[in-house]
Amino acid sequence: MNAMTRVSVLLLTAIAAFGQAIHRPQPVAPRDFAVMAWGGSPSDPEQLRWMKEAGLNISGFCRAGDLDQVSAAGLTCFVSDKRANGYDWEKLPPEAELRANVTELVGQVGKHPAVLGFHLRDEPPASWMPGLGRVAALLREALPGAWPYVNLFPYRVSPERLGTPSYDAYVRLLVDVIKQPFLSYDNYSLVGGQMLDYFFTNLEIIRRLSQETKTPFWNCILANAHFNYMEPSDATFNLQVYSTLAYGGRGIQYFTYFTPQIGNYRLGAIDHFGNKTATWDLLRRINLQIHALAPTLTQLRSTGVYHYPDPPEQGRHLRESRLVRSVEMTQRYVRPPVAGRFLIGEFEDAQGRPYLMIVNKHLDQSFQFAIQLKQEGGKLRRISPYSGREEAFGREMDWLGPGAGILFRLE
């Protein structure tokens, strides 16, 4: 064997070794971590199978007659039915009529395994909350364990439109009046090649209220292009998902999986003709990472989130971190180098062991990084976003792609 042949054999052996590490994370249950398509759930078995293959565990808002198909695909859904949501929320019908509607609906869906709960309303003003709360209570009474689903406005909406003096008061209505066991909201801020700070400020507010009310939160993120929002990419999904995880989120919802047939909506995971787009692969890629990390993340409690160099409104600077002294972010072959922008989410498990997640806030730049810990002699153990297993931190793991994040345990 000559030298050239030996080099070729070694190269092919190395490539083959890399190719052996194929991971299939176990799907996380929707009540532990929601991975949801926001919008109407399909009836077509093939479309439902594609949703499962894309890593979703909630197909969206389904018809009562489609529960068997949803269950057969290994998914759950929120039942959307006029007997649950077809009301003028400020002028509800008489109690007897409401009870009859709810009894009839629950009698139809029973304890079907696909039923996660009932879809009530998206982005309601405060004046609708008492009506929503009344129907949610009747549904809960008729089918204990089923969740109401109401999704909230982002914080930038005016107090006049919210109907409350503050966004805090508006969010608290979801817990106090509707008694929803999770906070759900949306905020789309991907504009002009960057993530606007509005996205992080909303995370700051929701995380704080989540902790104050002891209610986990789900984030509804941008998964298509419309208006002047950016087109989806690995980077846009990375930044939205990993930032939510770093803030302690327990659910990701995608607006939208199916591309709406209006305006300039485009590049949802499924196009206007029912075909997969390139976004479908992006969605599957980030969802598999969620499923790999969820078993660890769901055992952690968020203890702080810190930004560098500039925190968003209501955010905190890295200098306040309990775990991290500094982070050096560098690039190769770039003159002059681009300055790093990142956030650090900090956590602890039930034994008090510390964890942290670093997220690259750039949507178009990769960085090599070095984390300086405040604990002398502290070491980082990486949680693989592919296998979910804890492993030694080394080799070329010290790079962050655009928008990407890495979870570590400190020892």
Short mmCIF file of C-alpha atoms in Angstrom, two decimals:
data_model
loop_
_atom_site.label_atom_id
_atom_site.label_comp_id
_atom_site.label_asym_id
_atom_site.label_seq_id
_atom_site.Cartn_x
_atom_site.Cartn_y
_atom_site.Cartn_z
CA MET A 1 0.00 0.00 0.00
CA ASN A 2 1.58 3.32 -1.08
CA ALA A 3 1.50 6.53 0.97
CA MET A 4 -1.39 8.06 -1.00
CA THR A 5 -3.50 4.93 -0.50
CA ARG A 6 -2.75 4.91 3.24
CA VAL A 7 -3.86 8.55 3.53
CA SER A 8 -7.08 7.78 1.64
CA VAL A 9 -7.83 4.80 3.89
CA LEU A 10 -7.21 6.87 7.04
CA LEU A 11 -9.43 9.67 5.74
CA LEU A 12 -12.27 7.30 4.86
CA THR A 13 -11.92 5.60 8.25
CA ALA A 14 -12.17 8.96 10.02
CA ILE A 15 -15.23 9.95 7.99
CA ALA A 16 -16.85 6.60 8.70
CA ALA A 17 -16.18 7.01 12.43
CA PHE A 18 -17.94 10.39 12.43
CA GLY A 19 -20.84 8.90 10.48
CA GLN A 20 -21.50 6.17 13.06
CA ALA A 21 -22.94 8.58 15.65
CA ILE A 22 -26.57 8.67 14.52
CA HIS A 23 -28.97 9.60 17.30
CA ARG A 24 -32.73 9.18 17.59
CA PRO A 25 -33.77 10.99 20.78
CA GLN A 26 -36.76 9.61 22.64
CA PRO A 27 -39.74 11.96 22.15
CA VAL A 28 -40.59 14.04 25.20
CA ALA A 29 -44.21 13.95 26.38
CA PRO A 30 -46.22 17.13 25.63
CA ARG A 31 -47.13 17.64 29.28
CA ASP A 32 -43.42 17.68 30.11
CA PHE A 33 -42.31 19.85 27.19
CA ALA A 34 -44.65 21.03 24.45
CA VAL A 35 -43.49 21.02 20.81
CA MET A 36 -46.54 22.33 19.00
CA ALA A 37 -47.72 23.43 15.59
CA TRP A 38 -49.80 26.57 16.14
CA GLY A 39 -52.91 26.46 13.97
CA GLY A 40 -55.46 23.99 12.67
CA SER A 41 -54.56 20.32 12.91
CA PRO A 42 -54.91 18.32 9.66
CA SER A 43 -57.19 15.34 9.04
CA ASP A 44 -54.89 13.71 6.48
CA PRO A 45 -52.92 10.77 7.99
CA GLU A 46 -49.84 11.49 5.86
CA GLN A 47 -49.69 15.11 7.01
CA LEU A 48 -50.05 13.99 10.63
CA ARG A 49 -47.27 11.43 10.12
CA TRP A 50 -45.03 14.18 8.74
CA MET A 51 -45.75 16.29 11.84
CA LYS A 52 -44.64 13.43 14.05
CA GLU A 53 -41.52 12.92 11.94
CA ALA A 54 -40.78 16.66 12.25
CA GLY A 55 -40.56 16.21 16.03
CA LEU A 56 -43.88 17.75 17.04
CA ASN A 57 -45.88 16.26 19.90
CA ILE A 58 -48.96 18.54 19.58
CA SER A 59 -50.55 18.81 16.15
CA GLY A 60 -52.41 22.03 16.94
CA PHE A 61 -56.14 22.71 17.14
CA CYS A 62 -58.03 19.61 16.01
CA ARG A 63 -61.60 18.69 15.23
CA ALA A 64 -63.28 16.22 17.57
CA GLY A 65 -63.76 13.88 14.62
CA ASP A 66 -60.02 13.75 13.90
CA LEU A 67 -58.86 12.45 17.29
CA ASP A 68 -58.36 8.88 16.09
CA GLN A 69 -56.08 10.04 13.25
CA VAL A 70 -54.13 12.31 15.61
CA SER A 71 -53.65 9.49 18.10
CA ALA A 72 -52.65 7.01 15.38
CA ALA A 73 -49.83 9.37 14.40
CA GLY A 74 -48.56 9.44 17.98
CA LEU A 75 -49.65 13.06 18.55
CA THR A 76 -51.94 15.03 20.84
CA CYS A 77 -54.00 18.15 20.17
CA PHE A 78 -56.26 20.82 21.62
CA VAL A 79 -59.83 20.20 20.49
CA SER A 80 -61.27 23.24 18.71
CA ASP A 81 -65.06 23.21 18.68
CA LYS A 82 -67.75 25.89 18.75
CA ARG A 83 -69.19 24.24 21.88
CA ALA A 84 -65.97 25.30 23.62
CA ASN A 85 -64.98 28.47 21.79
CA GLY A 86 -67.88 29.69 19.66
CA TYR A 87 -69.05 32.44 21.99
CA ASP A 88 -69.21 36.19 22.40
CA TRP A 89 -66.90 36.22 25.41
CA GLU A 90 -68.44 39.37 26.84
CA LYS A 91 -72.01 38.05 26.53
CA LEU A 92 -72.05 34.36 27.29
CA PRO A 93 -75.28 32.37 26.83
CA PRO A 94 -77.18 31.18 29.92
CA GLU A 95 -75.46 28.75 32.27
CA ALA A 96 -77.75 25.87 31.31
CA GLU A 97 -76.84 26.26 27.63
CA LEU A 98 -73.12 26.40 28.39
CA ARG A 99 -73.32 23.27 30.53
CA ALA A 100 -75.29 21.42 27.88
CA ASN A 101 -72.71 22.34 25.20
CA VAL A 102 -69.77 21.31 27.36
CA THR A 103 -71.45 18.06 28.44
CA GLU A 104 -72.17 17.17 24.83
CA LEU A 105 -68.62 17.95 23.70
CA VAL A 106 -66.95 16.06 26.54
CA GLY A 107 -69.32 13.15 25.94
CA GLN A 108 -68.09 13.03 22.35
CA VAL A 109 -64.33 13.23 23.02
CA GLY A 110 -64.43 11.31 26.32
CA LYS A 111 -61.00 10.45 27.65
CA HIS A 112 -59.47 10.06 24.22
CA PRO A 113 -55.66 9.78 24.52
CA ALA A 114 -55.13 12.47 21.88
CA VAL A 115 -57.01 15.13 23.89
CA LEU A 116 -54.57 17.44 25.64
CA GLY A 117 -57.24 20.06 26.20
CA PHE A 118 -59.51 22.57 24.48
CA HIS A 119 -58.62 25.56 22.32
CA LEU A 120 -60.46 28.65 23.55
CA ARG A 121 -58.91 31.81 22.10
CA ASP A 122 -55.82 33.55 20.71
CA GLU A 123 -54.78 36.99 21.98
CA PRO A 124 -57.90 37.98 23.92
CA PRO A 125 -58.28 41.38 25.61
CA ALA A 126 -58.78 41.43 29.37
CA SER A 127 -62.53 42.01 29.01
CA TRP A 128 -62.89 38.50 27.56
CA MET A 129 -61.06 36.76 30.40
CA PRO A 130 -64.06 36.27 32.75
CA GLY A 131 -66.02 34.56 29.99
CA LEU A 132 -63.04 32.44 29.01
CA GLY A 133 -62.53 31.56 32.66
CA ARG A 134 -66.14 30.46 33.05
CA VAL A 135 -65.99 28.08 30.07
CA ALA A 136 -62.55 26.81 31.16
CA ALA A 137 -64.01 25.99 34.60
CA LEU A 138 -66.91 24.05 33.08
CA LEU A 139 -64.55 22.08 30.83
CA ARG A 140 -62.27 21.33 33.76
CA GLU A 141 -65.25 20.19 35.83
CA ALA A 142 -66.49 17.90 33.05
CA LEU A 143 -63.07 16.52 32.08
CA PRO A 144 -60.52 16.93 34.90
CA GLY A 145 -56.96 17.01 33.64
CA ALA A 146 -57.81 18.56 30.27
CA TRP A 147 -56.11 21.93 29.75
CA PRO A 148 -57.65 25.15 28.46
CA TYR A 149 -55.58 26.84 25.75
CA VAL A 150 -55.42 30.62 25.55
CA ASN A 151 -52.45 32.40 23.97
CA LEU A 152 -51.57 35.96 25.02
CA PHE A 153 -50.52 39.12 23.22
CA PRO A 154 -46.85 40.19 23.25
CA TYR A 155 -45.90 42.91 25.72
CA ARG A 156 -45.66 45.69 23.12
CA VAL A 157 -49.45 45.83 22.74
CA SER A 158 -50.91 49.01 24.24
CA PRO A 159 -52.74 48.98 27.62
CA GLU A 160 -55.85 50.16 25.76
CA ARG A 161 -55.82 47.07 23.57
CA LEU A 162 -54.92 44.77 26.46
CA GLY A 163 -57.62 46.27 28.63
CA THR A 164 -55.37 46.34 31.69
CA PRO A 165 -53.08 49.03 33.12
CA SER A 166 -50.02 46.81 32.69
CA TYR A 167 -48.81 43.75 30.84
CA ASP A 168 -48.11 42.06 34.18
CA ALA A 169 -51.77 42.38 35.15
CA TYR A 170 -52.82 41.03 31.76
CA VAL A 171 -50.61 37.92 32.02
CA ARG A 172 -51.76 37.20 35.57
CA LEU A 173 -55.36 36.91 34.35
CA LEU A 174 -54.37 33.72 32.54
CA VAL A 175 -53.44 32.15 35.87
CA ASP A 176 -55.93 33.81 38.22
CA VAL A 177 -59.07 33.82 36.04
CA ILE A 178 -58.62 31.08 33.43
CA LYS A 179 -56.40 28.95 35.69
CA GLN A 180 -54.41 27.72 32.73
CA PRO A 181 -51.53 25.53 33.95
CA PHE A 182 -49.04 27.17 31.57
CA LEU A 183 -48.40 30.69 30.29
CA SER A 184 -48.53 31.01 26.50
CA TYR A 185 -47.63 34.10 24.49
CA ASP A 186 -46.11 35.15 21.17
CA ASN A 187 -43.51 37.70 20.15
CA TYR A 188 -42.12 37.97 16.60
CA SER A 189 -39.07 40.21 16.39
CA LEU A 190 -36.89 38.84 13.55
CA VAL A 191 -36.43 41.87 11.32
CA GLY A 192 -33.67 43.07 9.02
CA GLY A 193 -31.21 40.28 9.74
CA GLN A 194 -31.33 40.58 13.50
CA MET A 195 -33.38 39.72 16.55
CA LEU A 196 -34.80 42.88 18.08
CA ASP A 197 -34.47 43.22 21.85
CA TYR A 198 -38.27 43.11 22.17
CA PHE A 199 -37.99 39.32 21.99
CA PHE A 200 -35.69 39.15 25.01
CA THR A 201 -37.64 41.73 27.02
CA ASN A 202 -40.80 39.64 26.61
CA LEU A 203 -38.85 36.59 27.80
CA GLU A 204 -37.67 38.57 30.83
CA ILE A 205 -41.24 39.49 31.76
CA ILE A 206 -42.74 36.06 31.18
CA ARG A 207 -39.92 34.28 33.03
CA ARG A 208 -40.39 36.53 36.05
CA LEU A 209 -44.17 36.04 36.09
CA SER A 210 -43.71 32.31 35.51
CA GLN A 211 -41.61 32.10 38.65
CA GLU A 212 -43.87 34.40 40.68
CA THR A 213 -47.00 32.40 39.78
CA LYS A 214 -45.23 29.01 39.76
CA THR A 215 -46.55 28.42 36.25
CA PRO A 216 -44.34 27.09 33.39
CA PHE A 217 -44.34 29.01 30.13
CA TRP A 218 -44.57 28.22 26.42
CA ASN A 219 -43.23 30.55 23.74
CA CYS A 220 -44.93 30.84 20.33
CA ILE A 221 -42.14 31.65 17.87
CA LEU A 222 -41.88 32.68 14.22
CA ALA A 223 -41.71 29.72 11.80
CA ASN A 224 -42.58 31.34 8.47
CA ALA A 225 -41.92 34.61 6.65
CA HIS A 226 -44.61 37.27 6.32
CA PHE A 227 -44.94 41.05 6.47
CA ASN A 228 -41.29 42.14 6.72
CA TYR A 229 -40.18 39.33 9.03
CA MET A 230 -37.12 37.29 8.06
CA GLU A 231 -37.28 34.02 6.20
CA PRO A 232 -36.68 30.92 8.37
CA SER A 233 -33.19 29.48 8.73
CA ASP A 234 -31.28 27.25 11.11
CA ALA A 235 -30.09 30.45 12.78
CA THR A 236 -33.58 31.92 13.32
CA PHE A 237 -34.87 28.66 14.80
CA ASN A 238 -31.72 28.23 16.89
CA LEU A 239 -31.90 31.68 18.44
CA GLN A 240 -35.62 31.57 19.22
CA VAL A 241 -35.53 28.06 20.68
CA TYR A 242 -32.25 28.21 22.58
CA SER A 243 -33.09 31.62 24.06
CA THR A 244 -36.41 30.23 25.29
CA LEU A 245 -34.63 27.22 26.79
CA ALA A 246 -32.05 29.48 28.44
CA TYR A 247 -34.90 31.41 30.08
CA GLY A 248 -36.40 28.18 31.43
CA GLY A 249 -39.23 27.71 28.93
CA ARG A 250 -41.19 24.46 28.88
CA GLY A 251 -42.79 24.69 25.45
CA ILE A 252 -42.15 25.82 21.88
CA GLN A 253 -45.01 26.59 19.50
CA TYR A 254 -44.47 27.30 15.82
CA PHE A 255 -46.40 30.04 14.05
CA THR A 256 -47.05 28.44 11.64
CA TYR A 257 -46.44 24.88 10.44
CA PHE A 258 -48.85 25.16 7.50
CA THR A 259 -48.31 28.26 5.36
CA PRO A 260 -51.39 30.55 5.51
CA GLN A 261 -52.93 31.23 2.11
CA ILE A 262 -53.08 35.00 2.52
CA GLY A 263 -50.80 38.00 2.14
CA ASN A 264 -47.12 37.33 1.65
CA TYR A 265 -46.97 34.33 3.99
CA ARG A 266 -44.39 31.89 2.74
CA LEU A 267 -41.96 29.17 3.77
CA GLY A 268 -43.91 27.49 6.51
CA ALA A 269 -42.87 23.85 6.95
CA ILE A 270 -45.71 22.87 4.59
CA ASP A 271 -46.43 25.11 1.60
CA HIS A 272 -49.74 26.25 0.12
CA PHE A 273 -50.00 23.03 -1.89
CA GLY A 274 -49.41 20.62 1.00
CA ASN A 275 -45.75 19.94 0.15
CA LYS A 276 -42.74 20.02 2.47
CA THR A 277 -40.51 23.08 2.15
CA ALA A 278 -36.89 23.50 3.24
CA THR A 279 -38.31 24.82 6.52
CA TRP A 280 -39.61 21.33 7.37
CA ASP A 281 -36.04 20.06 7.66
CA LEU A 282 -35.06 23.11 9.75
CA LEU A 283 -37.96 22.39 12.07
CA ARG A 284 -37.10 18.73 12.44
CA ARG A 285 -33.45 19.56 13.11
CA ILE A 286 -34.17 21.92 16.01
CA ASN A 287 -36.97 19.72 17.39
CA LEU A 288 -34.66 16.71 17.65
CA GLN A 289 -32.33 18.88 19.73
CA ILE A 290 -35.23 19.84 21.99
CA HIS A 291 -36.11 16.17 22.50
CA ALA A 292 -32.47 15.35 23.27
CA LEU A 293 -32.11 18.12 25.86
CA ALA A 294 -35.59 18.04 27.40
CA PRO A 295 -34.94 15.16 29.85
CA THR A 296 -32.22 17.29 31.45
CA LEU A 297 -33.89 20.69 31.11
CA THR A 298 -37.15 19.56 32.70
CA GLN A 299 -35.22 18.64 35.85
CA LEU A 300 -33.70 22.12 36.18
CA ARG A 301 -34.82 25.37 37.81
CA SER A 302 -33.90 28.68 36.19
CA THR A 303 -31.80 30.84 38.55
CA GLY A 304 -30.84 33.74 36.28
CA VAL A 305 -30.30 35.03 32.74
CA TYR A 306 -27.49 37.43 31.79
CA HIS A 307 -26.53 39.26 28.59
CA TYR A 308 -23.30 40.60 27.12
CA PRO A 309 -22.41 43.26 26.12
CA ASP A 310 -25.78 45.04 26.27
CA PRO A 311 -28.73 43.60 28.20
CA PRO A 312 -32.24 44.25 26.85
CA GLU A 313 -34.78 46.33 28.73
CA GLN A 314 -35.43 44.65 32.11
CA GLY A 315 -32.47 42.34 31.46
CA ARG A 316 -29.31 41.82 33.50
CA HIS A 317 -25.64 42.19 32.55
CA LEU A 318 -23.17 39.30 32.65
CA ARG A 319 -21.36 40.96 35.54
CA GLU A 320 -24.27 39.89 37.78
CA SER A 321 -23.83 36.21 36.93
CA ARG A 322 -23.39 33.85 39.86
CA LEU A 323 -21.41 31.31 37.81
CA VAL A 324 -19.58 33.04 34.95
CA ARG A 325 -16.76 35.56 35.29
CA SER A 326 -16.30 36.24 31.58
CA VAL A 327 -16.58 34.74 28.11
CA GLU A 328 -14.05 35.26 25.36
CA MET A 329 -15.48 34.94 21.85
CA THR A 330 -13.14 34.88 18.88
CA GLN A 331 -13.19 34.17 15.15
CA ARG A 332 -10.69 32.91 12.63
CA TYR A 333 -9.85 34.49 9.28
CA VAL A 334 -11.84 37.65 10.04
CA ARG A 335 -10.21 41.09 10.10
CA PRO A 336 -11.30 42.86 12.13
CA PRO A 337 -13.09 40.27 14.25
CA VAL A 338 -16.79 40.70 14.94
CA ALA A 339 -17.58 41.30 18.61
CA GLY A 340 -19.47 38.51 20.35
CA ARG A 341 -23.02 39.02 21.61
CA PHE A 342 -24.47 36.30 23.81
CA LEU A 343 -26.65 35.41 26.75
CA ILE A 344 -26.12 32.99 29.62
CA GLY A 345 -28.99 31.11 31.25
CA GLU A 346 -28.20 29.61 34.64
CA PHE A 347 -29.93 26.71 36.39
CA GLU A 348 -29.70 24.22 39.21
CA ASP A 349 -31.09 20.72 39.65
CA ALA A 350 -32.84 19.21 42.67
CA GLN A 351 -29.46 18.44 44.26
CA GLY A 352 -28.32 22.05 43.83
CA ARG A 353 -25.83 21.22 41.08
CA PRO A 354 -25.29 24.21 38.75
CA TYR A 355 -25.90 24.24 34.99
CA LEU A 356 -25.57 26.97 32.39
CA MET A 357 -26.53 27.52 28.78
CA ILE A 358 -24.69 29.90 26.46
CA VAL A 359 -26.51 31.27 23.40
CA ASN A 360 -24.95 33.14 20.47
CA LYS A 361 -27.20 36.14 19.71
CA HIS A 362 -25.70 36.69 16.24
CA LEU A 363 -27.76 35.37 13.34
CA ASP A 364 -24.91 35.42 10.82
CA GLN A 365 -21.69 34.78 12.76
CA SER A 366 -20.01 31.76 14.34
CA PHE A 367 -17.67 32.05 17.32
CA GLN A 368 -15.11 30.06 19.21
CA PHE A 369 -15.61 30.69 22.91
CA ALA A 370 -13.87 30.21 26.24
CA ILE A 371 -15.88 30.48 29.48
CA GLN A 372 -14.11 31.68 32.62
CA LEU A 373 -15.98 30.42 35.68
CA LYS A 374 -16.11 32.13 39.06
CA GLN A 375 -15.56 28.80 40.79
CA GLU A 376 -11.86 28.08 41.02
CA GLY A 377 -11.02 24.80 39.34
CA GLY A 378 -14.56 24.42 38.01
CA LYS A 379 -15.02 22.31 34.90
CA LEU A 380 -17.70 22.14 32.23
CA ARG A 381 -19.54 18.99 31.18
CA ARG A 382 -21.45 19.32 27.92
CA ILE A 383 -24.96 17.93 27.46
CA SER A 384 -25.02 16.71 23.86
CA PRO A 385 -27.87 18.24 21.82
CA TYR A 386 -27.85 15.08 19.70
CA SER A 387 -27.72 12.21 22.20
CA GLY A 388 -28.78 14.09 25.34
CA ARG A 389 -25.91 12.45 27.20
CA GLU A 390 -23.44 14.26 29.40
CA GLU A 391 -19.88 14.20 28.04
CA ALA A 392 -16.47 15.74 28.52
CA PHE A 393 -16.13 19.22 27.01
CA GLY A 394 -13.26 19.29 24.55
CA ARG A 395 -12.06 18.94 20.99
CA GLU A 396 -14.06 21.26 18.69
CA MET A 397 -17.04 21.65 20.99
CA ASP A 398 -16.04 25.23 21.80
CA TRP A 399 -17.75 26.74 18.74
CA LEU A 400 -21.21 28.26 18.50
CA GLY A 401 -23.05 28.52 15.20
CA PRO A 402 -25.37 31.46 14.46
CA GLY A 403 -28.13 31.58 17.09
CA ALA A 404 -26.98 28.28 18.60
CA GLY A 405 -26.73 27.32 22.26
CA ILE A 406 -24.93 24.74 24.41
CA LEU A 407 -26.02 23.35 27.78
CA PHE A 408 -23.37 22.55 30.41
CA ARG A 409 -23.21 21.10 33.89
CA LEU A 410 -20.57 22.55 36.18
CA GLU A 411 -18.43 20.30 38.33
#
